[in-house]
PDB file of C-alpha atoms in Angstrom:
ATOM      1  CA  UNK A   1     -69.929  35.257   8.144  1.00  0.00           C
ATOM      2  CA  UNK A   2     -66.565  33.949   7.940  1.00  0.00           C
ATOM      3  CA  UNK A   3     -66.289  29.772   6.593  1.00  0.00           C
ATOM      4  CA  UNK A   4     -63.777  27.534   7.884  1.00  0.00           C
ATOM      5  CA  UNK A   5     -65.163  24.631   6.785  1.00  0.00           C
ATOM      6  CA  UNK A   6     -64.398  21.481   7.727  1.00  0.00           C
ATOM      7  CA  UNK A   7     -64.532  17.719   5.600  1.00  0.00           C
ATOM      8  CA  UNK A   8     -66.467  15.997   8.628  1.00  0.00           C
ATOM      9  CA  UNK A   9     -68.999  18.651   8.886  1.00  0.00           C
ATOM     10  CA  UNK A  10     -69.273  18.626   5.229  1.00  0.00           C
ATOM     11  CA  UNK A  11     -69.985  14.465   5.069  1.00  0.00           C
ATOM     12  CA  UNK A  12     -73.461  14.561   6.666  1.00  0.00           C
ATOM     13  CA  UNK A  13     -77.076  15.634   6.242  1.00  0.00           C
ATOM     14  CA  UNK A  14     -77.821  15.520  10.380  1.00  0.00           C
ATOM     15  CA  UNK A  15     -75.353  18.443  11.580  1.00  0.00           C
ATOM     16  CA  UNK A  16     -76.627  21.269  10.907  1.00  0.00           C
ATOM     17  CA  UNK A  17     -75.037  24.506  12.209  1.00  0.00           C
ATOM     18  CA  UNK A  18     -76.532  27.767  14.759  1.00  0.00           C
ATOM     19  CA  UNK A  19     -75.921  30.309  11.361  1.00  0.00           C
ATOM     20  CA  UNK A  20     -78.556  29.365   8.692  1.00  0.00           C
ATOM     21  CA  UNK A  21     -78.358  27.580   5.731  1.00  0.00           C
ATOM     22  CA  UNK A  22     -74.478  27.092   5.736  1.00  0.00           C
ATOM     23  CA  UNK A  23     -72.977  27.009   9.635  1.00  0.00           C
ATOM     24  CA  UNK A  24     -68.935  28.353   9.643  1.00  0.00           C
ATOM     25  CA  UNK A  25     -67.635  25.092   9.082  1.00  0.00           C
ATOM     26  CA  UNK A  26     -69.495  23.930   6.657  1.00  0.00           C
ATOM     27  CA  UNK A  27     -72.708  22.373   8.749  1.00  0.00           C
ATOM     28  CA  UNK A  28     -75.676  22.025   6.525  1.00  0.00           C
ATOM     29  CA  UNK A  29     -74.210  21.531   3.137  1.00  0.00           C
ATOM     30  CA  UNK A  30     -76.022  18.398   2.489  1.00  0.00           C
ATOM     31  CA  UNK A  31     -79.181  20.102   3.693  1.00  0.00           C
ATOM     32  CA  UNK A  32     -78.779  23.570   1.186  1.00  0.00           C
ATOM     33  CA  UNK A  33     -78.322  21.395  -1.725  1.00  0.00           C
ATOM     34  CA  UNK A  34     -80.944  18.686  -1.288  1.00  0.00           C
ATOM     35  CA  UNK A  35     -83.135  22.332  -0.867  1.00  0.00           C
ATOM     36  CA  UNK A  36     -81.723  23.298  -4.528  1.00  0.00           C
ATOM     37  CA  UNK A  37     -82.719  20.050  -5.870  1.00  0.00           C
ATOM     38  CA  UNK A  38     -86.140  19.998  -4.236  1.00  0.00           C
ATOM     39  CA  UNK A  39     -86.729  23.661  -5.492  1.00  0.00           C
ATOM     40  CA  UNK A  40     -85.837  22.501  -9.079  1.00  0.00           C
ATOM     41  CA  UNK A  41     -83.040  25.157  -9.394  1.00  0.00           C
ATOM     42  CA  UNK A  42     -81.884  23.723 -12.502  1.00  0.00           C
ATOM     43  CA  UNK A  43     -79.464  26.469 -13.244  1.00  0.00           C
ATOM     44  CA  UNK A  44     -78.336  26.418  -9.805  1.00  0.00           C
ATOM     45  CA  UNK A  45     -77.417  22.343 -10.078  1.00  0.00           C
ATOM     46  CA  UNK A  46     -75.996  22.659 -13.849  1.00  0.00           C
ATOM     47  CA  UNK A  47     -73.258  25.568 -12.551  1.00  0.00           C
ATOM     48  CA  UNK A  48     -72.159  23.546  -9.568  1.00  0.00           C
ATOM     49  CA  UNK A  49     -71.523  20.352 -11.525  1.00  0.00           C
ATOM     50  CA  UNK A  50     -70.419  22.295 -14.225  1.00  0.00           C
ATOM     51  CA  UNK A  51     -67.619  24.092 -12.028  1.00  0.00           C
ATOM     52  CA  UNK A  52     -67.019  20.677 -10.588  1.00  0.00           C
ATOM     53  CA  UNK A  53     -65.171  19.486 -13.815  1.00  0.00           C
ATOM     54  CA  UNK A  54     -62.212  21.248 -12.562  1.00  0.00           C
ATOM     55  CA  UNK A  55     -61.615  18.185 -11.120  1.00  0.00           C
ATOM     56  CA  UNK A  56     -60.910  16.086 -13.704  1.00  0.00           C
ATOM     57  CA  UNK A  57     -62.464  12.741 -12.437  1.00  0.00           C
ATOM     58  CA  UNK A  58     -65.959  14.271 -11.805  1.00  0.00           C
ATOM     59  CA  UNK A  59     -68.626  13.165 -13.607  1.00  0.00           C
ATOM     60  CA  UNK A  60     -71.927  14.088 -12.044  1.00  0.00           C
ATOM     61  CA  UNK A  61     -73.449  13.680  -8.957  1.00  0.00           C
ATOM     62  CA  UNK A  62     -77.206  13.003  -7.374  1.00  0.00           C
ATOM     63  CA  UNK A  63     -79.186  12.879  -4.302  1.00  0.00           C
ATOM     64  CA  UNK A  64     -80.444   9.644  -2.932  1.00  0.00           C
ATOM     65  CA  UNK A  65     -84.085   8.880  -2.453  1.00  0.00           C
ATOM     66  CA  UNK A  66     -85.340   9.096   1.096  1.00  0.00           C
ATOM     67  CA  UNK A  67     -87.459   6.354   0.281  1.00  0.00           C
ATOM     68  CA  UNK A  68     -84.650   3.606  -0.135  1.00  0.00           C
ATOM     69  CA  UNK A  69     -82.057   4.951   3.003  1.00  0.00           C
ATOM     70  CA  UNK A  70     -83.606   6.854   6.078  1.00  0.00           C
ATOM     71  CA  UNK A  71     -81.011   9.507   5.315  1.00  0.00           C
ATOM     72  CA  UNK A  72     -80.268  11.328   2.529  1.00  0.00           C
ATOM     73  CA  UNK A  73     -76.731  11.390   0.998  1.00  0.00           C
ATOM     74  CA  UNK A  74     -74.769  12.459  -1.982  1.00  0.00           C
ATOM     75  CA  UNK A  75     -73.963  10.189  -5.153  1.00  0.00           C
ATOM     76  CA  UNK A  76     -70.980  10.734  -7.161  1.00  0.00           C
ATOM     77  CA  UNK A  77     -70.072   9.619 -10.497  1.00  0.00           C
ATOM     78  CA  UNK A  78     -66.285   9.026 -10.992  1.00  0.00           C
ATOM     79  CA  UNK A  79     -65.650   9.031 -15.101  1.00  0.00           C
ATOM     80  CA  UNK A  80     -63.238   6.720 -14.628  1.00  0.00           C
ATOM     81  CA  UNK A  81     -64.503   3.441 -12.493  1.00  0.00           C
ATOM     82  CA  UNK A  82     -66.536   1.229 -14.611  1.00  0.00           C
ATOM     83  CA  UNK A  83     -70.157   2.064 -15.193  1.00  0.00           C
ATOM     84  CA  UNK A  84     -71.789  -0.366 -13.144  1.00  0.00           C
ATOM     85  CA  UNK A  85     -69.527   0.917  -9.399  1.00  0.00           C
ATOM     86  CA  UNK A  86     -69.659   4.675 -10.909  1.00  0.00           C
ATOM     87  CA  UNK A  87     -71.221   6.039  -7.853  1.00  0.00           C
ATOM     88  CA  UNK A  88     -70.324   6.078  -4.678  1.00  0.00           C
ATOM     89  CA  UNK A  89     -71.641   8.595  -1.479  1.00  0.00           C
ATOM     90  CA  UNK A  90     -69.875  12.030   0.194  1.00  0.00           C
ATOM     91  CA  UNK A  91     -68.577   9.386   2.955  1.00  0.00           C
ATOM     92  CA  UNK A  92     -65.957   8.130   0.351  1.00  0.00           C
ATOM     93  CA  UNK A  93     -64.784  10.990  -1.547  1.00  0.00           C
ATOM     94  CA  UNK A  94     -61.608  12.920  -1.022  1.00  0.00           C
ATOM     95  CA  UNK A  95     -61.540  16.360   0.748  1.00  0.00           C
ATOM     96  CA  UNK A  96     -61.165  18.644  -2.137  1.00  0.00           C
ATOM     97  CA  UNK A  97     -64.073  17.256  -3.463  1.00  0.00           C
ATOM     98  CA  UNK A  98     -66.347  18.752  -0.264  1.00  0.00           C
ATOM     99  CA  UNK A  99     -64.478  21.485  -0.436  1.00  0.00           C
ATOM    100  CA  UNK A 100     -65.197  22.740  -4.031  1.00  0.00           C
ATOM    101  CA  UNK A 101     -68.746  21.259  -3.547  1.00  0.00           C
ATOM    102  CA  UNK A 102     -68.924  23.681  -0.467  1.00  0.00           C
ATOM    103  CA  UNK A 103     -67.276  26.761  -2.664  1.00  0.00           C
ATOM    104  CA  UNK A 104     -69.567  26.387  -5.475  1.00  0.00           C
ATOM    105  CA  UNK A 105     -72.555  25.873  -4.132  1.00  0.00           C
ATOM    106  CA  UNK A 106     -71.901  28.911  -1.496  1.00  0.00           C
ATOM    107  CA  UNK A 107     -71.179  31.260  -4.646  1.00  0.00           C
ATOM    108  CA  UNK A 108     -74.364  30.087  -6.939  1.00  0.00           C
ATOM    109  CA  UNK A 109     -76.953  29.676  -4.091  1.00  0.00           C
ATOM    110  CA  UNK A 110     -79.265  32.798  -3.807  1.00  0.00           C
ATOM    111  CA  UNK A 111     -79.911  31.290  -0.176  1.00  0.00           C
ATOM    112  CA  UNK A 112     -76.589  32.416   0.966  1.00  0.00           C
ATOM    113  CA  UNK A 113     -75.167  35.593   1.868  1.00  0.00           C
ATOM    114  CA  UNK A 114     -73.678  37.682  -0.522  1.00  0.00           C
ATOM    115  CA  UNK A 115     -70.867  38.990   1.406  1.00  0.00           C
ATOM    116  CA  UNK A 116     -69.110  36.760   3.438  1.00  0.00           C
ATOM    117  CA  UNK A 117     -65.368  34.874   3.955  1.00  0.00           C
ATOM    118  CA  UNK A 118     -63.714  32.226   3.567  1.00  0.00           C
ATOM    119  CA  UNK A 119     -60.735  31.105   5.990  1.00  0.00           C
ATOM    120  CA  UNK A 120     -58.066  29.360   4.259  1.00  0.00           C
ATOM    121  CA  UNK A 121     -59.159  28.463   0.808  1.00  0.00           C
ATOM    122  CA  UNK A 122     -56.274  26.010  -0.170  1.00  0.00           C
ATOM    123  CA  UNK A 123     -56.784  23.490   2.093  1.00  0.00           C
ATOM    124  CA  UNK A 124     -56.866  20.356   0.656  1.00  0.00           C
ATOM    125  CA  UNK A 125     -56.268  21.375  -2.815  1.00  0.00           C
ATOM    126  CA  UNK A 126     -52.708  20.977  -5.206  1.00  0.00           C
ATOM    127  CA  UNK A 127     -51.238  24.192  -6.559  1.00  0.00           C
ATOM    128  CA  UNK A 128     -52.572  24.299  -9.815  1.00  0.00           C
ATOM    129  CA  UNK A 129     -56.375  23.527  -8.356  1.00  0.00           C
ATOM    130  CA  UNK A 130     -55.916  26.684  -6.294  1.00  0.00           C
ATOM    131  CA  UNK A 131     -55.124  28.535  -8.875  1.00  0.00           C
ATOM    132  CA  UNK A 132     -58.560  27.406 -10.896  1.00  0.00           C
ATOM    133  CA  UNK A 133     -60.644  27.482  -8.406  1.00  0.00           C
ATOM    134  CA  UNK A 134     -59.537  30.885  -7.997  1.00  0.00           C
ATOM    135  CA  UNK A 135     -60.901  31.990 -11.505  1.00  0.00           C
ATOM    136  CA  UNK A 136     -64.138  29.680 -11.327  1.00  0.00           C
ATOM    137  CA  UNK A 137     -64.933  31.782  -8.198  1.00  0.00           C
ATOM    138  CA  UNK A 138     -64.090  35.179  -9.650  1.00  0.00           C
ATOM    139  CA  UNK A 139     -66.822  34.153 -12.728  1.00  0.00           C
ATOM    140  CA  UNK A 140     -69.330  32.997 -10.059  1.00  0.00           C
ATOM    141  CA  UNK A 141     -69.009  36.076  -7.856  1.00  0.00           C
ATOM    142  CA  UNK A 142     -70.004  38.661 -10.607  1.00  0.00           C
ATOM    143  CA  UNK A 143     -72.554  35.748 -11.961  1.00  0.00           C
ATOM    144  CA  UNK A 144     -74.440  35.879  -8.830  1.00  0.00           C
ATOM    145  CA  UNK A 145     -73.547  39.526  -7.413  1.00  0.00           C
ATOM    146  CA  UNK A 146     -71.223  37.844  -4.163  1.00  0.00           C
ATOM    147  CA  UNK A 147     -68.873  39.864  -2.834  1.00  0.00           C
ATOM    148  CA  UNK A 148     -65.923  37.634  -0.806  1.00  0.00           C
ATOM    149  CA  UNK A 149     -62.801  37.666   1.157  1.00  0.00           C
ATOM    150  CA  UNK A 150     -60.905  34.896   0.971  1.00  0.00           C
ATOM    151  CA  UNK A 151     -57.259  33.758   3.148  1.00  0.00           C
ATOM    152  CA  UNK A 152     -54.622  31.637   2.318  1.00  0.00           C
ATOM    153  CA  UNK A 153     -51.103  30.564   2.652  1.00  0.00           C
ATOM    154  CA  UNK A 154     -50.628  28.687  -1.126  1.00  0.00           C
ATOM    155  CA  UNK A 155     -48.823  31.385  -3.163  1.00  0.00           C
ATOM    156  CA  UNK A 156     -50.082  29.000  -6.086  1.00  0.00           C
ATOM    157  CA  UNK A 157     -53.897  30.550  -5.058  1.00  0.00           C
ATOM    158  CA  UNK A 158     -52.476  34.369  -5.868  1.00  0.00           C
ATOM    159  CA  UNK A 159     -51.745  32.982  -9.795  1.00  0.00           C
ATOM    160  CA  UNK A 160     -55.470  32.912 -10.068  1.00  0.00           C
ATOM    161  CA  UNK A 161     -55.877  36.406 -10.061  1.00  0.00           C
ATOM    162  CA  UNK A 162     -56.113  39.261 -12.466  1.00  0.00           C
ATOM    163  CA  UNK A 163     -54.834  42.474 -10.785  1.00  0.00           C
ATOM    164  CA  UNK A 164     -56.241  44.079 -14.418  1.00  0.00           C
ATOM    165  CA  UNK A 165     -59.760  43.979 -12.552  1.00  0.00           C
ATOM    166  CA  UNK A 166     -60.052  46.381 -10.224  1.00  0.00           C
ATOM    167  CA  UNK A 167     -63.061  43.932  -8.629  1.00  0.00           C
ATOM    168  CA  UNK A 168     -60.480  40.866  -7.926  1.00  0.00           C
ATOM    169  CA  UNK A 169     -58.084  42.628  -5.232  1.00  0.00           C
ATOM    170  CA  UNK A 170     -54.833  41.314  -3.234  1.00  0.00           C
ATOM    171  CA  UNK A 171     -54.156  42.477   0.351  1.00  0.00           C
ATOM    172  CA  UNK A 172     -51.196  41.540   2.461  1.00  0.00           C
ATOM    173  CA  UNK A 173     -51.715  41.166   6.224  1.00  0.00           C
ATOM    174  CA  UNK A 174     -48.692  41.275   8.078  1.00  0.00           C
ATOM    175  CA  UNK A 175     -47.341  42.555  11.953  1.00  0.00           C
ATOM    176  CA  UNK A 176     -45.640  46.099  12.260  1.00  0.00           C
ATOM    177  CA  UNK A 177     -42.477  46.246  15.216  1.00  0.00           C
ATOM    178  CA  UNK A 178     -45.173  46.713  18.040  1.00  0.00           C
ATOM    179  CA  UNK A 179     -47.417  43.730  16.829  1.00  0.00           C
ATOM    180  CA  UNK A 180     -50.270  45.969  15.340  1.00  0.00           C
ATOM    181  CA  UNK A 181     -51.902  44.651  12.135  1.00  0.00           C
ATOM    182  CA  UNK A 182     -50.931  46.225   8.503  1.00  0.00           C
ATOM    183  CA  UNK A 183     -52.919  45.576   6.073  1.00  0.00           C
ATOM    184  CA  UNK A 184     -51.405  46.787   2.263  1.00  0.00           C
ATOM    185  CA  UNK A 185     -53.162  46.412  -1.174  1.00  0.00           C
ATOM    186  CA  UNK A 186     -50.839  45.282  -4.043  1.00  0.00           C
ATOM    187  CA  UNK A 187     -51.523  46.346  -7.263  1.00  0.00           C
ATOM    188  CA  UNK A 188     -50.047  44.435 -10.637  1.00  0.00           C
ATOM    189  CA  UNK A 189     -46.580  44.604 -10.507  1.00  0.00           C
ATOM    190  CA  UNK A 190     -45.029  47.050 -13.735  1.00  0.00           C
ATOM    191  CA  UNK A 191     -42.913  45.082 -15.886  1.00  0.00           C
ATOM    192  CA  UNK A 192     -39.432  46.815 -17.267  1.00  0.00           C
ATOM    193  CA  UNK A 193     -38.804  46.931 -20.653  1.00  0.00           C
ATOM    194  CA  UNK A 194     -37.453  43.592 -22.052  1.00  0.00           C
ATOM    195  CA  UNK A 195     -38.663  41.876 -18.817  1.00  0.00           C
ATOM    196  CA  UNK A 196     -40.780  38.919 -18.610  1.00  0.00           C
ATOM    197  CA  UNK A 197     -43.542  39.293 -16.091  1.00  0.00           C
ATOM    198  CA  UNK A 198     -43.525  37.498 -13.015  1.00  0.00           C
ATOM    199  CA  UNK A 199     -45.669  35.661 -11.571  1.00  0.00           C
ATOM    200  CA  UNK A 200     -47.405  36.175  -8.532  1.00  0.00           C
ATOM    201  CA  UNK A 201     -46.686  32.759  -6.257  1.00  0.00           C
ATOM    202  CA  UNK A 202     -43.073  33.844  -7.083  1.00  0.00           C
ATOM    203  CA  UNK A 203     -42.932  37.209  -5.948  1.00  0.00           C
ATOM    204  CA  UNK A 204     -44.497  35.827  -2.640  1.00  0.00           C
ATOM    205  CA  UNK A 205     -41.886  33.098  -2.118  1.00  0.00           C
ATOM    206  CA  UNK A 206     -39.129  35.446  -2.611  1.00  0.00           C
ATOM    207  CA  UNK A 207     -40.786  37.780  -0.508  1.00  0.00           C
ATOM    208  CA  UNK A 208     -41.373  40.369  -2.975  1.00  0.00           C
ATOM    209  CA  UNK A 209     -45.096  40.814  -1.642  1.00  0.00           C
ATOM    210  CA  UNK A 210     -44.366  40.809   2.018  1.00  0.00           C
ATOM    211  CA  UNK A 211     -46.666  38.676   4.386  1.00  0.00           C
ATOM    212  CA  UNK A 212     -43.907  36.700   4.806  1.00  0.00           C
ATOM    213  CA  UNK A 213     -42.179  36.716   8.675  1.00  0.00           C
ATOM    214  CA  UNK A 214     -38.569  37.758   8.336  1.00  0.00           C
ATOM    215  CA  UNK A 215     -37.603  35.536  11.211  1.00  0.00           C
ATOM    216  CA  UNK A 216     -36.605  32.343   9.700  1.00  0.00           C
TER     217      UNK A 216
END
């Protein structure tokens, strides 16, 4: 399965998508994690939340009761509005929160695959979020046994790697002179001696890495 999710497929519990429980742009989300809470997968819940506090607003978050709205939705506590307007549902929160939410709950759930992709993993997320998120996944992966390939265009994203483990790998895509597709691994750049190390993000902007069209 390859993910491309998508904030207003993420905001509601009605869409659901064809590919079961998570559809390719995010369709269901709601659904798979009022299934979690109904299942009492405490574990499950604490990690999510837990890997939420990269965000450094994020409190906590709950599920409605079906009892006071026909519809279920998501509550989320921000630490820093007053304690009595804390919470407030999915419908008002910022992209990178559904986002992560999405991530995290794809890479702890034991209901989802555990090899798939994910298109684009920057979106919606600053530089240095890209480059934690990267890491949080990388714990999660070999937590819960997921194998996944991600994409992106944010050379901040490549900083959260560690080319040390031969399980986190970096592969530039790029077009040879007759358009076919070349596909080379990098492995961790060797540092002279008396040289500093680089980092990553940099050697892609300068175009160190490739992946980077020559034409402009």
């Amino acid at each position: 399965i390859i993910y491309s999710p998508e904030h207003t497929a993420l905001r509601t519990f009605q869409k659901e998508g064809q590919v079961q429980p998570l559809g390719i742009n995010g369709e269901g989300l709601l659904k798979l994690i009022s299934v979690i809470f109904e299942n009492n997968d405490i574990s499950c819940i604490d990690e999510i939340k837990t890997s939420l506090k990269l965000l450094g607003w994020f409190e906590d978050f709950k599920l409605t009761d079906e009892t006071i709205q026909s519809v279920k939705s998501i509550e989320v506590k921000d630490y820093y509005i007053e304690s009595e307007k804390q919470y407030f549902d999915q419908m008002s929160t910022n992209e990178g929160f559904l986002f992560l939410l999405f991530y995290f709950t794809a890479m702890t759930s034991n209901l989802t695959p555990n090899f798939f992709a994910i298109d684009n993993i920057d979106a919606s997320l600053n530089p240095k979020l890209c480059e934690g998120l990267i890491k949080k996944l990388v714990t999660l992966a070999k937590l819960h046994d997921k194998q996944v390939v991600l994409t992106t265009h944010n050379p901040a994203t490549l900083d959260g790697l560690n080319l040390d483990d031969d399980e986190q790998r970096l592969f530039v895509v790029s077009r040879g002179r007759s358009g076919e597709t070349k596909v080379k691994r990098i492995k961790k750049p060797s540092i002279k001696e008396g040289g500093f190390p680089v980092r990553l993000s940099e050697m892609f902007i300068k175009g160190i890495l490739g992946g980077i069209p020559k034409g402009f």
